[in-house]
Short mmCIF file of C-alpha atoms in Angstrom, two decimals:
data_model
loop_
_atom_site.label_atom_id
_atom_site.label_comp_id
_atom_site.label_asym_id
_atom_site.label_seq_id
_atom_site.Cartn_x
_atom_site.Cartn_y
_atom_site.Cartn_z
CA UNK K 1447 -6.01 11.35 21.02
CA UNK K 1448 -2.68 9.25 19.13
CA UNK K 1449 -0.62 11.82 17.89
CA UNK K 1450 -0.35 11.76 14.27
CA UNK K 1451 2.06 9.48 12.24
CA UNK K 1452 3.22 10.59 8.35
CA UNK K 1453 3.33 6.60 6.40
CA UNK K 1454 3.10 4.94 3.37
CA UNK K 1455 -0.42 3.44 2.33
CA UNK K 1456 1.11 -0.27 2.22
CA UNK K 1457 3.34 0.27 5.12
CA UNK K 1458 0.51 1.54 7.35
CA UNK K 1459 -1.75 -0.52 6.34
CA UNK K 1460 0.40 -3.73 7.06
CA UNK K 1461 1.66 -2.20 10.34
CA UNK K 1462 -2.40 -1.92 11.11
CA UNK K 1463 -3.60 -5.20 10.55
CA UNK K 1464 -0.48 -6.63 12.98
CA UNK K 1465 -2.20 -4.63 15.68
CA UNK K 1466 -5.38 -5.56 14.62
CA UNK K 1467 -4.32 -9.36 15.33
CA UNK K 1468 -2.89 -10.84 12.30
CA UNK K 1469 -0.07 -12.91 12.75
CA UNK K 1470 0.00 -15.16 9.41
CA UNK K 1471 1.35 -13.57 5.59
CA UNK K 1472 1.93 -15.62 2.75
CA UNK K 1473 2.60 -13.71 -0.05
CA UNK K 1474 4.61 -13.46 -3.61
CA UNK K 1475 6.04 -10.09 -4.70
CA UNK K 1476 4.48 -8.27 -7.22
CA UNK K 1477 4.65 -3.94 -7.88
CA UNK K 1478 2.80 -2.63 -6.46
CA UNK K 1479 1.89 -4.58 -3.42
CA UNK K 1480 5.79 -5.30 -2.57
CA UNK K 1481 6.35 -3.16 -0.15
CA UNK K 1482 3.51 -5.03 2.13
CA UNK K 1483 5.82 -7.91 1.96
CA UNK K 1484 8.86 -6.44 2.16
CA UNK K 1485 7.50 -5.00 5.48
CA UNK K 1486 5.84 -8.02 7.05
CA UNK K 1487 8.76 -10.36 6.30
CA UNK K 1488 10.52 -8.48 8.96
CA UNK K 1489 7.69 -7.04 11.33
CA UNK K 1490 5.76 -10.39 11.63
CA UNK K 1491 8.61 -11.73 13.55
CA UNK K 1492 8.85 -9.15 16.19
CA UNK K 1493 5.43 -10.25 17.00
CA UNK K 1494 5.61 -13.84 16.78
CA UNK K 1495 3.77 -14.28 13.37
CA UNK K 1496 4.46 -16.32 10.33
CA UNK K 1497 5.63 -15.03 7.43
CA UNK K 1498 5.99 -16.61 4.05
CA UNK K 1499 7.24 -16.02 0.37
CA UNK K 1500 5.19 -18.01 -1.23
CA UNK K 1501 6.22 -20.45 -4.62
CA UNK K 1502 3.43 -18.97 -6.66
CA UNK K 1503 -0.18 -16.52 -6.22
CA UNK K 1504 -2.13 -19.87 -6.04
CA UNK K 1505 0.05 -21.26 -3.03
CA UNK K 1506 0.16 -18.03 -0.80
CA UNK K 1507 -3.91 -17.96 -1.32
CA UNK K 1508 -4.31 -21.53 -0.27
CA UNK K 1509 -2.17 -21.26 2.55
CA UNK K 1510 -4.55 -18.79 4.10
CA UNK K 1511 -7.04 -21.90 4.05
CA UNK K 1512 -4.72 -23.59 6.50
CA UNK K 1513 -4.07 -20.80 8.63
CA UNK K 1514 -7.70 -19.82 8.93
CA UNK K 1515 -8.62 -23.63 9.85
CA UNK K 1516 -5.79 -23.20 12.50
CA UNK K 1517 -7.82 -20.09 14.19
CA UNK K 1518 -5.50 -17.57 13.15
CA UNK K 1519 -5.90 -13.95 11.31
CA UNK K 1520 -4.24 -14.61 7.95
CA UNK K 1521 -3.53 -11.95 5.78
CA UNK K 1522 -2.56 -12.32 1.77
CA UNK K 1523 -2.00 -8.81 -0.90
CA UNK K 1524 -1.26 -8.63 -4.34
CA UNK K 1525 -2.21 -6.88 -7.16
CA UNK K 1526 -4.38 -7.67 -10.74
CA UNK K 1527 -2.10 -10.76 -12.35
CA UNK K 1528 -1.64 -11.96 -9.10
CA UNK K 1529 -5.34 -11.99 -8.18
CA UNK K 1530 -6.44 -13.70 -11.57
CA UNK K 1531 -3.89 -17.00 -10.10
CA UNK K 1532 -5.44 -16.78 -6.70
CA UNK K 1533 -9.05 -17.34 -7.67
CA UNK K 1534 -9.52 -21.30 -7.20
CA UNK K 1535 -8.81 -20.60 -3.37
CA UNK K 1536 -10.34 -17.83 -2.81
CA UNK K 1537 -13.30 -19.79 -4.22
CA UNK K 1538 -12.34 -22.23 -1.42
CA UNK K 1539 -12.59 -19.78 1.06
CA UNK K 1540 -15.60 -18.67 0.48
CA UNK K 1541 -17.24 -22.21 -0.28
CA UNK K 1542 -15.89 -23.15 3.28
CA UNK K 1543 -16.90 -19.83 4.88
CA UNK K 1544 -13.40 -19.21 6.11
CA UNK K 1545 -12.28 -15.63 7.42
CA UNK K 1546 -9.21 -14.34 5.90
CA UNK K 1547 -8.18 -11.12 4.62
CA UNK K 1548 -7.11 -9.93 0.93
CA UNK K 1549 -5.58 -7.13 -0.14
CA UNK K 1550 -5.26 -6.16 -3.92
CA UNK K 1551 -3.44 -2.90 -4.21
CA UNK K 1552 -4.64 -2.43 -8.21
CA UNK K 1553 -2.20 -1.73 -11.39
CA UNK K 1554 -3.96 -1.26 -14.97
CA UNK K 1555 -4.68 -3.17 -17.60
CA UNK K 1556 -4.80 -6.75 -18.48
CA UNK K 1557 -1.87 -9.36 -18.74
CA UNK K 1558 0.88 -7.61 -17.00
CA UNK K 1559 -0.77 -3.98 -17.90
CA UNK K 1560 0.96 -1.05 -16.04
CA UNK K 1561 2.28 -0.46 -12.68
CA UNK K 1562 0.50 2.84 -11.73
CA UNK K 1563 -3.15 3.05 -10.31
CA UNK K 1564 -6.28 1.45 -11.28
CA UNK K 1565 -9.87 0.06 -10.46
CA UNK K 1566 -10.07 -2.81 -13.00
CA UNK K 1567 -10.56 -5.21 -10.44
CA UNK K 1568 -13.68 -4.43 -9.52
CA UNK K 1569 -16.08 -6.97 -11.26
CA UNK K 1570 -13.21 -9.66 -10.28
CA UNK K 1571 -13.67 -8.83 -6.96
CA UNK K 1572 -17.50 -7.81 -6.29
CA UNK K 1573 -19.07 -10.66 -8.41
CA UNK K 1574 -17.88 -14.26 -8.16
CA UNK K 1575 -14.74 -14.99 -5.66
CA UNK K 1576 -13.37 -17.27 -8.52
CA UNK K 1577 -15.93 -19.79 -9.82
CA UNK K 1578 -18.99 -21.21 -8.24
CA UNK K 1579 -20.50 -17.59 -7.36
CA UNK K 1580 -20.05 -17.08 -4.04
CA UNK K 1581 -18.76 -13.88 -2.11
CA UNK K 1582 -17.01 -11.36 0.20
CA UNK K 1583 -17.09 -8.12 2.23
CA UNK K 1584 -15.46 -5.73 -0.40
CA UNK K 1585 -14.60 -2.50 0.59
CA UNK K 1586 -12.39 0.47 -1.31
CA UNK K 1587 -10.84 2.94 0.86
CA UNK K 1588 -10.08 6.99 -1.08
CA UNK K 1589 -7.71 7.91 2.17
CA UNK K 1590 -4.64 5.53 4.17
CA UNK K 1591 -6.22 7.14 7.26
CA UNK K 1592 -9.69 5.02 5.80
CA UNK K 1593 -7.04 2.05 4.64
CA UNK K 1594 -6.30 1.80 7.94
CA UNK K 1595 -9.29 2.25 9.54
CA UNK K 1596 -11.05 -0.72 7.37
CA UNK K 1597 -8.19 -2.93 7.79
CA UNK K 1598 -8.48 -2.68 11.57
CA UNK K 1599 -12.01 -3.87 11.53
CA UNK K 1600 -11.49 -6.18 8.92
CA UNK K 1601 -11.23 -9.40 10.55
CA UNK K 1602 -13.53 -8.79 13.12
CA UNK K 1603 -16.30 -9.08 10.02
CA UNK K 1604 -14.27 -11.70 8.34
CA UNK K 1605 -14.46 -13.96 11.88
CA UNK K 1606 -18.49 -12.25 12.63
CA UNK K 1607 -19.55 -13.45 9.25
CA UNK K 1608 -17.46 -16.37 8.53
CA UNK K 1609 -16.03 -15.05 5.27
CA UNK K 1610 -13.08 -13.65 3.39
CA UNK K 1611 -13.07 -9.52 3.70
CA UNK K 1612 -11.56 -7.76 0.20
CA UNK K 1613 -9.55 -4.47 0.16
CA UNK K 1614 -9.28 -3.25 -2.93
CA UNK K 1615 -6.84 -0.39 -3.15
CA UNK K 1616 -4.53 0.37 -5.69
CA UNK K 1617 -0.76 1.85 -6.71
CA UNK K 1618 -1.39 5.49 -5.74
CA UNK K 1619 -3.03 4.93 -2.13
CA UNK K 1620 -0.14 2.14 -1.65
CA UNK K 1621 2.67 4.73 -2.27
CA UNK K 1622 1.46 8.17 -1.21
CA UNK K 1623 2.57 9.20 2.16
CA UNK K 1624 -0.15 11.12 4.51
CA UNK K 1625 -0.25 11.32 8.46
CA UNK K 1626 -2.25 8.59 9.76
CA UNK K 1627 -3.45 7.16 13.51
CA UNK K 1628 -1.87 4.03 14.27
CA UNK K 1629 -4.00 1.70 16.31
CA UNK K 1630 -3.30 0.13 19.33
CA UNK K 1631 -2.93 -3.44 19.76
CA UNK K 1632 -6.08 -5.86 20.13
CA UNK K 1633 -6.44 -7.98 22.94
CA UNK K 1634 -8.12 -11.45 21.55
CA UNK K 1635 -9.12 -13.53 24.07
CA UNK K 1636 -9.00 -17.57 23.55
CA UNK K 1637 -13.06 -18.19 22.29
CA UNK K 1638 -11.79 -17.15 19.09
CA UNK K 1639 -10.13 -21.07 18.93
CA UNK K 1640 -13.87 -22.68 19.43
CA UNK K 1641 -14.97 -20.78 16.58
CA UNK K 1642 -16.80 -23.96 14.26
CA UNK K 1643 -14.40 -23.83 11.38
CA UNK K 1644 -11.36 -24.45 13.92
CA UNK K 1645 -9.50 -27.67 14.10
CA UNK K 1646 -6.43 -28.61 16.33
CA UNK K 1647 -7.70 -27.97 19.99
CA UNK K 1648 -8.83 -31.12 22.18
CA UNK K 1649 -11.97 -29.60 23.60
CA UNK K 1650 -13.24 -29.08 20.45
CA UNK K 1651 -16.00 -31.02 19.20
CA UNK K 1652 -16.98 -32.26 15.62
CA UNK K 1653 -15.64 -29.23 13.04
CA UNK K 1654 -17.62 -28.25 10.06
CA UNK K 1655 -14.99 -26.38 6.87
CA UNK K 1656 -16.70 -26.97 3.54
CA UNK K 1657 -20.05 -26.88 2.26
CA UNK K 1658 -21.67 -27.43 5.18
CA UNK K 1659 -24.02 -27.74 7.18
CA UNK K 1660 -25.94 -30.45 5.01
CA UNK K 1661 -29.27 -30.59 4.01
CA UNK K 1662 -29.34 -33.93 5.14
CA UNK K 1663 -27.32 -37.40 4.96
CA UNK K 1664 -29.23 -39.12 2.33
CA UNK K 1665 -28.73 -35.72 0.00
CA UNK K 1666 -27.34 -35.98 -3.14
CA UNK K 1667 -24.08 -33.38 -3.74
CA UNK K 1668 -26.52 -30.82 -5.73
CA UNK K 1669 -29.41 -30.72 -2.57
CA UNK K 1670 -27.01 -29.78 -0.44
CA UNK K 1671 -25.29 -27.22 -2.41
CA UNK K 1672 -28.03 -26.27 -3.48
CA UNK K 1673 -29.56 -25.80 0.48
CA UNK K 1674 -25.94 -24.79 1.54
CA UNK K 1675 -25.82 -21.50 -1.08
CA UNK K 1676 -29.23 -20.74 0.06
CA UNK K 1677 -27.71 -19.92 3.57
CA UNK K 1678 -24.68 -18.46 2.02
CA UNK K 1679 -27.24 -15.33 0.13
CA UNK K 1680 -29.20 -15.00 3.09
CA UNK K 1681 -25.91 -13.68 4.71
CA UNK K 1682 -25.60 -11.72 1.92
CA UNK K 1683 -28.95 -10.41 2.08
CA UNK K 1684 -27.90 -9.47 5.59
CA UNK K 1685 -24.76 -7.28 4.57
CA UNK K 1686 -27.51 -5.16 2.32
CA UNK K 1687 -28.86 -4.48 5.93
CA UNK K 1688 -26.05 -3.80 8.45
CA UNK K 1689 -22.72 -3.53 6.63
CA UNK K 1690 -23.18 -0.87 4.04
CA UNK K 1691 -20.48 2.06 4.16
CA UNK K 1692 -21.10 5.31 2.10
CA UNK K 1693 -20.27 8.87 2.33
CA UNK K 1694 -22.22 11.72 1.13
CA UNK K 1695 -19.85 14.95 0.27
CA UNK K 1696 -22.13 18.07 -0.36
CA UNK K 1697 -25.27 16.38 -1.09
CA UNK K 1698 -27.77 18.67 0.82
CA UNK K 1699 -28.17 20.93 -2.45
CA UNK K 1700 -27.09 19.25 -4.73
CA UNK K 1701 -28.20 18.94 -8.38
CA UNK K 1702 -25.49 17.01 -10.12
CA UNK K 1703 -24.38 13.83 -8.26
CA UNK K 1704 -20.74 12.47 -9.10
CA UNK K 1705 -20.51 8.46 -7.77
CA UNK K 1706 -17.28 7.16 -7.86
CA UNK K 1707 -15.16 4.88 -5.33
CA UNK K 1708 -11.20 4.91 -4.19
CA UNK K 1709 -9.10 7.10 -5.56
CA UNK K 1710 -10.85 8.17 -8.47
CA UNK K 1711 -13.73 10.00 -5.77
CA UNK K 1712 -10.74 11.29 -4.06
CA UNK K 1713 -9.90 12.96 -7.31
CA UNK K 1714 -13.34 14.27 -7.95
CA UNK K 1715 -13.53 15.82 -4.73
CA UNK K 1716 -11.55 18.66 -5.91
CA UNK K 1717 -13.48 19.18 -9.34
CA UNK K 1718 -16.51 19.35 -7.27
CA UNK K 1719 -14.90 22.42 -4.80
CA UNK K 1720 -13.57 24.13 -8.03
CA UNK K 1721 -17.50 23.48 -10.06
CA UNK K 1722 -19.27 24.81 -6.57
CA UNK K 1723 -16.96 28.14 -6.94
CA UNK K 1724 -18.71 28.53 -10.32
CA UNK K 1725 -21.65 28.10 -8.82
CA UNK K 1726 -22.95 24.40 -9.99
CA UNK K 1727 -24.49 22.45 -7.29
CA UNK K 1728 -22.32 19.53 -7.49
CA UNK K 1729 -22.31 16.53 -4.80
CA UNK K 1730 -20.95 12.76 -4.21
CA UNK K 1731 -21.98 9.32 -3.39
CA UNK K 1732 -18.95 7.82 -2.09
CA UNK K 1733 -19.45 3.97 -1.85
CA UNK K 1734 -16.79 2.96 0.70
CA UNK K 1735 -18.53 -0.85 1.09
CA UNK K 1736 -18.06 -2.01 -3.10
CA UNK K 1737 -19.85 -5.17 -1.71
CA UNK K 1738 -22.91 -4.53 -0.15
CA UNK K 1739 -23.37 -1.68 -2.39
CA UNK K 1740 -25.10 1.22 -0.86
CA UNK K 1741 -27.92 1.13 -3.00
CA UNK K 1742 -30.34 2.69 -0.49
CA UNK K 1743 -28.83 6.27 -1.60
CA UNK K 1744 -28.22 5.41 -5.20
CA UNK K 1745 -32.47 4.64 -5.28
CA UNK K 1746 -33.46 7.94 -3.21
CA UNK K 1747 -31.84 10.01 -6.02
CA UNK K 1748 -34.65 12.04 -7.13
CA UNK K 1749 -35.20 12.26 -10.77
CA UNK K 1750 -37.21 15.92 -10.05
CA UNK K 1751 -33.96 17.09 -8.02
CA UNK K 1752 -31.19 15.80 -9.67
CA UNK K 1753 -30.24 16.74 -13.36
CA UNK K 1754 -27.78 14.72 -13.85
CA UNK K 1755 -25.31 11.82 -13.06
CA UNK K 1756 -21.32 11.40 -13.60
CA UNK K 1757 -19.87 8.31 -12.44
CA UNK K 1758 -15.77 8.49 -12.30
CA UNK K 1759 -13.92 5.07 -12.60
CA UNK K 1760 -10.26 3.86 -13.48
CA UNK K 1761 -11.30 1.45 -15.89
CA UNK K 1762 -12.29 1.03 -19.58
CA UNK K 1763 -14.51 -0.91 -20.70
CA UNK K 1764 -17.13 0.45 -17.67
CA UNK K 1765 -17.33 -1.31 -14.61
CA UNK K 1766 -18.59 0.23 -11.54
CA UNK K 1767 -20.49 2.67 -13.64
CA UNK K 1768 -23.35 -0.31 -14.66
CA UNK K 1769 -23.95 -0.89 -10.93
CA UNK K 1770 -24.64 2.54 -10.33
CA UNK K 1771 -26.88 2.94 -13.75
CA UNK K 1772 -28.97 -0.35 -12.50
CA UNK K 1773 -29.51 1.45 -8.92
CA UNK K 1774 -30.54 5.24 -10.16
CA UNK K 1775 -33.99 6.42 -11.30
CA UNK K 1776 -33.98 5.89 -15.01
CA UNK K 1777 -35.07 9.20 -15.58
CA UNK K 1778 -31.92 10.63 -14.36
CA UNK K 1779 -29.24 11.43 -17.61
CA UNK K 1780 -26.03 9.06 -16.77
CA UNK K 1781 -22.52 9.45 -18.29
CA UNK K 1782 -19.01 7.79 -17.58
CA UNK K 1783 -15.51 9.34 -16.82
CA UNK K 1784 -13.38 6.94 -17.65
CA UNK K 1785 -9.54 6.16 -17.34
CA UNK K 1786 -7.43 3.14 -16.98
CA UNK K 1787 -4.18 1.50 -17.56
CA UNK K 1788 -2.87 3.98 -15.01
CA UNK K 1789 -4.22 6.87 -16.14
CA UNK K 1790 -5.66 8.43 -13.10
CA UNK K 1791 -9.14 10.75 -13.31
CA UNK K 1792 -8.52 14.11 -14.41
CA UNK K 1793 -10.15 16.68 -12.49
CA UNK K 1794 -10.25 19.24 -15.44
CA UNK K 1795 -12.17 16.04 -17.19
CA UNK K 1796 -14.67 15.70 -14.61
CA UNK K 1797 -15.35 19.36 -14.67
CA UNK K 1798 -15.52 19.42 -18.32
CA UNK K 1799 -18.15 16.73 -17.85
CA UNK K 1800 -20.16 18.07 -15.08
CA UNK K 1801 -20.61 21.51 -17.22
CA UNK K 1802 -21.95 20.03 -20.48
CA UNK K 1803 -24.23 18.20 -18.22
CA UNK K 1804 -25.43 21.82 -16.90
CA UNK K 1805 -25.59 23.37 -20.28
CA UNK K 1806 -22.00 24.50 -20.83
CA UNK K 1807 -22.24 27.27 -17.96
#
């Protein structure tokens, strides 16, 4: 077993996804996902990557488009204003079913907001990549030991699936320091390069990027869309299936469920040790996969069992929390903790919550 390493969330993470094969970075610096630059612009080189400081958001998004096209792992972070400027690629990349990766390590509020901590992203990221409706494996890691971990893996999806793979973390994960397992390096052999979206390699035959394969030659532009985003939800269909990541924390007893995601179930982990002391059966759903959802355990909730739901979030107005309401048993009482601009959950909140829900023991 790798001996334990004490990093940074950024630092680690960008340190993992070298050795999980990425050799390509554009990026533009923005607080709080600096530091991934700031770290790359050096390390890349010592592998024989490509690094570069982008003009703009837009540019270092569509630069992945050329990078993926090339056949290699490309890698792009940034955080909320950044994202909102990188949309009309990453609409692009999902159109053209091109595997990159994007990080957005999250700050609060809108416009230029705050620089601590927050999940306001979310509907940005799990509902449309930019315009046209299309999207991506979406996934929001609670530890930099599970950054890492989903990071590694990340591109083999992103290359399995043909599509762009989301992490959404945010200021606190990025900065905290906590002992993590580096990964070794992957070995990636040369089929990667006949992959169908690749271009640049003589043997290759005829390439297919965008929008295709065609419903037919005669088609008119709305057919085959229209044909083409048929296939695209049938792979999404397929995530539902085979890619969903959860964890369940103290669920075997449990009559109070707390759902929540990133940091702000990392948080509520402790409220529910300090509620089980007083002797309320509290559990979690921890969605680790934001995109498939793990609905499966969200719909087994039983209304007869369970008295009561709190979902904990970093973001006002509600995001996360109408997902979770349109999964669970209607039957089952539903309130919000909510927090955002930087504001982190409180766990003296959640506890406050979880006992009014039980009567006010």
């Amino acid at each position: 077993m790798a001996k334990k390493e004490l990093w940074k969330g950024n630092e680690a993470m960008s340190e993992t996804a070298l050795r999980a094969g990425c050799r390509f970075f554009s990026g533009y610096p923005i607080t709080p996902q600096t530091p991934i630059t700031e770290y790359l612009a050096w390390r890349l080189a010592e592998v024989d990557g490509v690094f570069i400081q982008a003009e703009s958001e837009l540019a270092a998004a569509t630069m992945l488009l050329g990078a993926s096209i090339a056949g290699t792992r490309a890698l792009t972070a940034t955080a909320g204003p950044g994202l909102s400027l990188m949309t009309e690629s990453l609409s692009c990349l999902a159109s053209g079913r091109l595997p990159a990766v994007i990080v957005d390590v999250q700050r609060g509020g809108a416009a230029t907001g705050n620089l601590q901590g927050a999940q306001s992203d979310y509907n940005m990221v799990t509902k449309t990549l930019g315009h046209g409706g299309l999207k991506g494996l979406v996934y929001g890691p609670s530890t930099v030991e599970e950054l890492c971990d989903i990071i590694y893996d990340a591109w083999d999806k992103a290359e399995k699936y043909r599509t762009p793979v989301f992490i959404l973390s945010d200021a606190s994960l990025g900065q905290m320091m906590e002992p993590v397992d580096i990964k070794p390096f992957k070995q990636l052999d040369e089929s990667r390069f006949d992959l169908p979206y690749v271009i640049g390699r003589e043997q290759s035959e005829k390439k297919v990027i965008q929008d295709t394969p065609y419903a037919g030659p005669y088609n008119t532009m709305s057919e085959n869309l229209d044909y083409n985003y048929r296939k695209y939800n049938e792979v999404y269909e397929k995530w539902k299936e085979d890619e969903v990541l959860y964890e369940e924390y103290m669920m075997d007893d449990a009559e109070y469920v707390i759902i929540g995601w990133g940091m702000a179930a990392r948080i509520s982990k402790s409220a529910i040790r300090n509620l089980r002391k007083k002797g309320i059966k509290v559990g979690m759903i921890r969605p680790i996969s934001l995109f498939p959802l793990p609905e499966k355990p969200l719909n087994a909730l039983d209304a007869k069992k369970i008295k009561g739901v709190l979902v904990v979030e970093m973001a006002i107005p509600a995001l996360f929390y109408y997902d979770v309401k349109a999964q669970i048993d209607k039957n089952i009482p539903i309130k919000a903790n909510l927090h955002c601009g930087g504001y982190l959950s409180q766990v003296d909140e959640i506890e406050e919550d979880i006992m009014k829900m039980a009567g006010g023991k």
